[in-house]
mmCIF file of the C-alpha atoms, coordinates in Angstrom:
data_MODEL
# 
_entry.id   MODEL 
# 
loop_
_atom_site.group_PDB 
_atom_site.id 
_atom_site.type_symbol 
_atom_site.label_atom_id 
_atom_site.label_alt_id 
_atom_site.label_comp_id 
_atom_site.label_asym_id 
_atom_site.label_entity_id 
_atom_site.label_seq_id 
_atom_site.pdbx_PDB_ins_code 
_atom_site.Cartn_x 
_atom_site.Cartn_y 
_atom_site.Cartn_z 
_atom_site.occupancy 
_atom_site.B_iso_or_equiv 
_atom_site.pdbx_formal_charge 
_atom_site.auth_seq_id 
_atom_site.auth_comp_id 
_atom_site.auth_asym_id 
_atom_site.auth_atom_id 
_atom_site.pdbx_PDB_model_num 
ATOM 1  C CA . MET A 1 1  ? 22.376  -9.207  -10.906 1.00 0.00 ? 1  MET A CA 1 
ATOM 2  C CA . ALA A 1 2  ? 25.655  -11.568 -10.449 1.00 0.00 ? 2  ALA A CA 1 
ATOM 3  C CA . GLY A 1 3  ? 24.661  -14.697 -8.073  1.00 0.00 ? 3  GLY A CA 1 
ATOM 4  C CA . GLY A 1 4  ? 21.223  -12.762 -6.550  1.00 0.00 ? 4  GLY A CA 1 
ATOM 5  C CA . TYR A 1 5  ? 23.379  -10.202 -4.763  1.00 0.00 ? 5  TYR A CA 1 
ATOM 6  C CA . ARG A 1 6  ? 23.454  -6.734  -4.377  1.00 0.00 ? 6  ARG A CA 1 
ATOM 7  C CA . CYS A 1 7  ? 25.276  -4.285  -2.147  1.00 0.00 ? 7  CYS A CA 1 
ATOM 8  C CA . ILE A 1 8  ? 24.662  -0.614  -1.260  1.00 0.00 ? 8  ILE A CA 1 
ATOM 9  C CA . GLN A 1 9  ? 27.909  1.698   -1.055  1.00 0.00 ? 9  GLN A CA 1 
ATOM 10 C CA . ASN A 1 10 ? 31.232  0.354   0.184   1.00 0.00 ? 10 ASN A CA 1 
ATOM 11 C CA . CYS A 1 11 ? 29.700  -3.198  1.466   1.00 0.00 ? 11 CYS A CA 1 
ATOM 12 C CA . GLU A 1 12 ? 32.300  -5.828  2.578   1.00 0.00 ? 12 GLU A CA 1 
ATOM 13 C CA . ALA A 1 13 ? 30.091  -8.724  1.941   1.00 0.00 ? 13 ALA A CA 1 
ATOM 14 C CA . PRO A 1 14 ? 27.025  -8.749  -0.854  1.00 0.00 ? 14 PRO A CA 1 
ATOM 15 C CA . TRP A 1 15 ? 23.889  -8.392  0.796   1.00 0.00 ? 15 TRP A CA 1 
ATOM 16 C CA . LEU A 1 16 ? 20.781  -9.919  -0.167  1.00 0.00 ? 16 LEU A CA 1 
ATOM 17 C CA . PRO A 1 17 ? 17.902  -8.101  -1.204  1.00 0.00 ? 17 PRO A CA 1 
ATOM 18 C CA . ASN A 1 18 ? 15.615  -9.159  2.371   1.00 0.00 ? 18 ASN A CA 1 
ATOM 19 C CA . SER A 1 19 ? 18.893  -8.322  4.147   1.00 0.00 ? 19 SER A CA 1 
ATOM 20 C CA . ILE A 1 20 ? 18.645  -4.734  2.403   1.00 0.00 ? 20 ILE A CA 1 
ATOM 21 C CA . VAL A 1 21 ? 14.454  -4.648  3.314   1.00 0.00 ? 21 VAL A CA 1 
ATOM 22 C CA . ASN A 1 22 ? 15.730  -5.448  7.202   1.00 0.00 ? 22 ASN A CA 1 
ATOM 23 C CA . TRP A 1 23 ? 18.087  -3.039  7.173   1.00 0.00 ? 23 TRP A CA 1 
ATOM 24 C CA . PHE A 1 24 ? 15.543  -0.790  6.505   1.00 0.00 ? 24 PHE A CA 1 
ATOM 25 C CA . VAL A 1 25 ? 13.196  -1.774  8.721   1.00 0.00 ? 25 VAL A CA 1 
ATOM 26 C CA . ALA A 1 26 ? 15.668  -1.874  11.711  1.00 0.00 ? 26 ALA A CA 1 
ATOM 27 C CA . LEU A 1 27 ? 17.197  1.968   10.758  1.00 0.00 ? 27 LEU A CA 1 
ATOM 28 C CA . PHE A 1 28 ? 13.487  3.507   10.256  1.00 0.00 ? 28 PHE A CA 1 
ATOM 29 C CA . LYS A 1 29 ? 12.577  1.675   14.092  1.00 0.00 ? 29 LYS A CA 1 
ATOM 30 C CA . GLU A 1 30 ? 15.937  3.544   15.603  1.00 0.00 ? 30 GLU A CA 1 
ATOM 31 C CA . ILE A 1 31 ? 14.936  6.620   14.332  1.00 0.00 ? 31 ILE A CA 1 
ATOM 32 C CA . GLU A 1 32 ? 11.226  6.387   14.809  1.00 0.00 ? 32 GLU A CA 1 
ATOM 33 C CA . PHE A 1 33 ? 9.899   6.887   11.276  1.00 0.00 ? 33 PHE A CA 1 
ATOM 34 C CA . VAL A 1 34 ? 6.677   5.072   11.462  1.00 0.00 ? 34 VAL A CA 1 
ATOM 35 C CA . GLY A 1 35 ? 4.905   3.518   8.158   1.00 0.00 ? 35 GLY A CA 1 
ATOM 36 C CA . CYS A 1 36 ? 8.087   3.455   6.224   1.00 0.00 ? 36 CYS A CA 1 
ATOM 37 C CA . SER A 1 37 ? 9.356   0.727   4.311   1.00 0.00 ? 37 SER A CA 1 
ATOM 38 C CA . SER A 1 38 ? 12.472  0.045   2.332   1.00 0.00 ? 38 SER A CA 1 
ATOM 39 C CA . HIS A 1 39 ? 10.175  1.157   -0.876  1.00 0.00 ? 39 HIS A CA 1 
ATOM 40 C CA . SER A 1 40 ? 9.473   4.465   0.430   1.00 0.00 ? 40 SER A CA 1 
ATOM 41 C CA . GLY A 1 41 ? 12.056  6.075   -1.096  1.00 0.00 ? 41 GLY A CA 1 
ATOM 42 C CA . ARG A 1 42 ? 11.280  5.123   -4.415  1.00 0.00 ? 42 ARG A CA 1 
ATOM 43 C CA . ARG A 1 43 ? 7.810   5.749   -4.028  1.00 0.00 ? 43 ARG A CA 1 
ATOM 44 C CA . THR A 1 44 ? 8.208   9.503   -2.971  1.00 0.00 ? 44 THR A CA 1 
ATOM 45 C CA . PHE A 1 45 ? 11.031  9.886   -5.775  1.00 0.00 ? 45 PHE A CA 1 
ATOM 46 C CA . ILE A 1 46 ? 8.932   8.593   -8.613  1.00 0.00 ? 46 ILE A CA 1 
ATOM 47 C CA . THR A 1 47 ? 5.662   10.593  -7.381  1.00 0.00 ? 47 THR A CA 1 
ATOM 48 C CA . THR A 1 48 ? 7.906   14.140  -6.855  1.00 0.00 ? 48 THR A CA 1 
ATOM 49 C CA . THR A 1 49 ? 9.343   12.992  -10.471 1.00 0.00 ? 49 THR A CA 1 
ATOM 50 C CA . ALA A 1 50 ? 5.954   12.461  -11.708 1.00 0.00 ? 50 ALA A CA 1 
ATOM 51 C CA . LYS A 1 51 ? 4.362   15.553  -10.731 1.00 0.00 ? 51 LYS A CA 1 
ATOM 52 C CA . LYS A 1 52 ? 7.598   17.393  -12.089 1.00 0.00 ? 52 LYS A CA 1 
ATOM 53 C CA . THR A 1 53 ? 7.939   15.628  -15.242 1.00 0.00 ? 53 THR A CA 1 
ATOM 54 C CA . HIS A 1 54 ? 5.943   18.236  -17.391 1.00 0.00 ? 54 HIS A CA 1 
ATOM 55 C CA . LEU A 1 55 ? 8.725   21.371  -16.210 1.00 0.00 ? 55 LEU A CA 1 
ATOM 56 C CA . ALA A 1 56 ? 11.178  19.403  -17.726 1.00 0.00 ? 56 ALA A CA 1 
ATOM 57 C CA . GLY A 1 57 ? 9.786   18.980  -21.247 1.00 0.00 ? 57 GLY A CA 1 
ATOM 58 C CA . GLY A 1 58 ? 9.208   15.010  -20.245 1.00 0.00 ? 58 GLY A CA 1 
ATOM 59 C CA . SER A 1 59 ? 6.394   12.541  -19.995 1.00 0.00 ? 59 SER A CA 1 
ATOM 60 C CA . LEU A 1 60 ? 5.934   9.250   -17.529 1.00 0.00 ? 60 LEU A CA 1 
ATOM 61 C CA . ARG A 1 61 ? 8.065   7.984   -19.886 1.00 0.00 ? 61 ARG A CA 1 
ATOM 62 C CA . ASP A 1 62 ? 10.820  8.721   -18.585 1.00 0.00 ? 62 ASP A CA 1 
ATOM 63 C CA . VAL A 1 63 ? 9.967   8.627   -15.071 1.00 0.00 ? 63 VAL A CA 1 
ATOM 64 C CA . GLN A 1 64 ? 9.004   4.666   -16.184 1.00 0.00 ? 64 GLN A CA 1 
ATOM 65 C CA . LEU A 1 65 ? 12.641  4.415   -17.678 1.00 0.00 ? 65 LEU A CA 1 
ATOM 66 C CA . LEU A 1 66 ? 14.692  6.561   -14.435 1.00 0.00 ? 66 LEU A CA 1 
ATOM 67 C CA . ALA A 1 67 ? 12.778  3.976   -12.191 1.00 0.00 ? 67 ALA A CA 1 
ATOM 68 C CA . GLY A 1 68 ? 14.387  1.131   -14.372 1.00 0.00 ? 68 GLY A CA 1 
ATOM 69 C CA . HIS A 1 69 ? 10.390  -0.253  -14.937 1.00 0.00 ? 69 HIS A CA 1 
ATOM 70 C CA . LYS A 1 70 ? 9.965   -2.181  -17.831 1.00 0.00 ? 70 LYS A CA 1 
ATOM 71 C CA . SER A 1 71 ? 6.070   -1.117  -18.018 1.00 0.00 ? 71 SER A CA 1 
ATOM 72 C CA . LEU A 1 72 ? 4.585   1.907   -17.799 1.00 0.00 ? 72 LEU A CA 1 
ATOM 73 C CA . LEU A 1 73 ? 1.915   0.037   -15.304 1.00 0.00 ? 73 LEU A CA 1 
ATOM 74 C CA . THR A 1 74 ? 4.329   -0.926  -12.442 1.00 0.00 ? 74 THR A CA 1 
ATOM 75 C CA . THR A 1 75 ? 5.631   2.801   -12.670 1.00 0.00 ? 75 THR A CA 1 
ATOM 76 C CA . GLN A 1 76 ? 2.026   4.486   -12.474 1.00 0.00 ? 76 GLN A CA 1 
ATOM 77 C CA . ALA A 1 77 ? 1.434   1.892   -8.906  1.00 0.00 ? 77 ALA A CA 1 
ATOM 78 C CA . TYR A 1 78 ? 4.103   3.596   -7.547  1.00 0.00 ? 78 TYR A CA 1 
ATOM 79 C CA . ILE A 1 79 ? 2.334   7.540   -8.291  1.00 0.00 ? 79 ILE A CA 1 
ATOM 80 C CA . ARG A 1 80 ? 0.353   8.474   -5.403  1.00 0.00 ? 80 ARG A CA 1 
ATOM 81 C CA . GLY A 1 81 ? -2.300  11.004  -6.165  1.00 0.00 ? 81 GLY A CA 1 
ATOM 82 C CA . HIS A 1 82 ? -3.268  13.975  -4.490  1.00 0.00 ? 82 HIS A CA 1 
ATOM 83 C CA . SER A 1 83 ? -7.098  15.035  -3.779  1.00 0.00 ? 83 SER A CA 1 
ATOM 84 C CA . HIS A 1 84 ? -6.388  18.839  -3.470  1.00 0.00 ? 84 HIS A CA 1 
ATOM 85 C CA . ALA A 1 85 ? -4.646  18.172  -6.964  1.00 0.00 ? 85 ALA A CA 1 
ATOM 86 C CA . GLN A 1 86 ? -7.376  16.842  -8.624  1.00 0.00 ? 86 GLN A CA 1 
ATOM 87 C CA . ARG A 1 87 ? -10.065 19.117  -7.205  1.00 0.00 ? 87 ARG A CA 1 
ATOM 88 C CA . LYS A 1 88 ? -7.559  22.202  -9.035  1.00 0.00 ? 88 LYS A CA 1 
ATOM 89 C CA . LEU A 1 89 ? -7.346  20.030  -12.437 1.00 0.00 ? 89 LEU A CA 1 
ATOM 90 C CA . VAL A 1 90 ? -11.218 19.962  -11.968 1.00 0.00 ? 90 VAL A CA 1 
ATOM 91 C CA . SER A 1 91 ? -11.636 23.293  -11.347 1.00 0.00 ? 91 SER A CA 1 
ATOM 92 C CA . LEU A 1 92 ? -9.300  24.215  -14.414 1.00 0.00 ? 92 LEU A CA 1 
ATOM 93 C CA . LEU A 1 93 ? -11.574 22.495  -16.982 1.00 0.00 ? 93 LEU A CA 1 
# 
């Protein structure tokens, strides 16, 4: 990331990472999405991909690479658990 800037879509000027966070905060407030953050979509993508990776013959390592994480531990922190799925898994034993 040259110069510490990131840009989304057709930006006329570079955005600092904090500017993007602030943009999401304002957007979610405007559309009344409570509890959302600039990372909500990222968490949802990683959790959904982790749940479906077996359908593509993949592994959590593939999810890690798609997320751009250096460590699988970082990817793991993004994956939400689901109590219904946990009960179902135990019932399969």
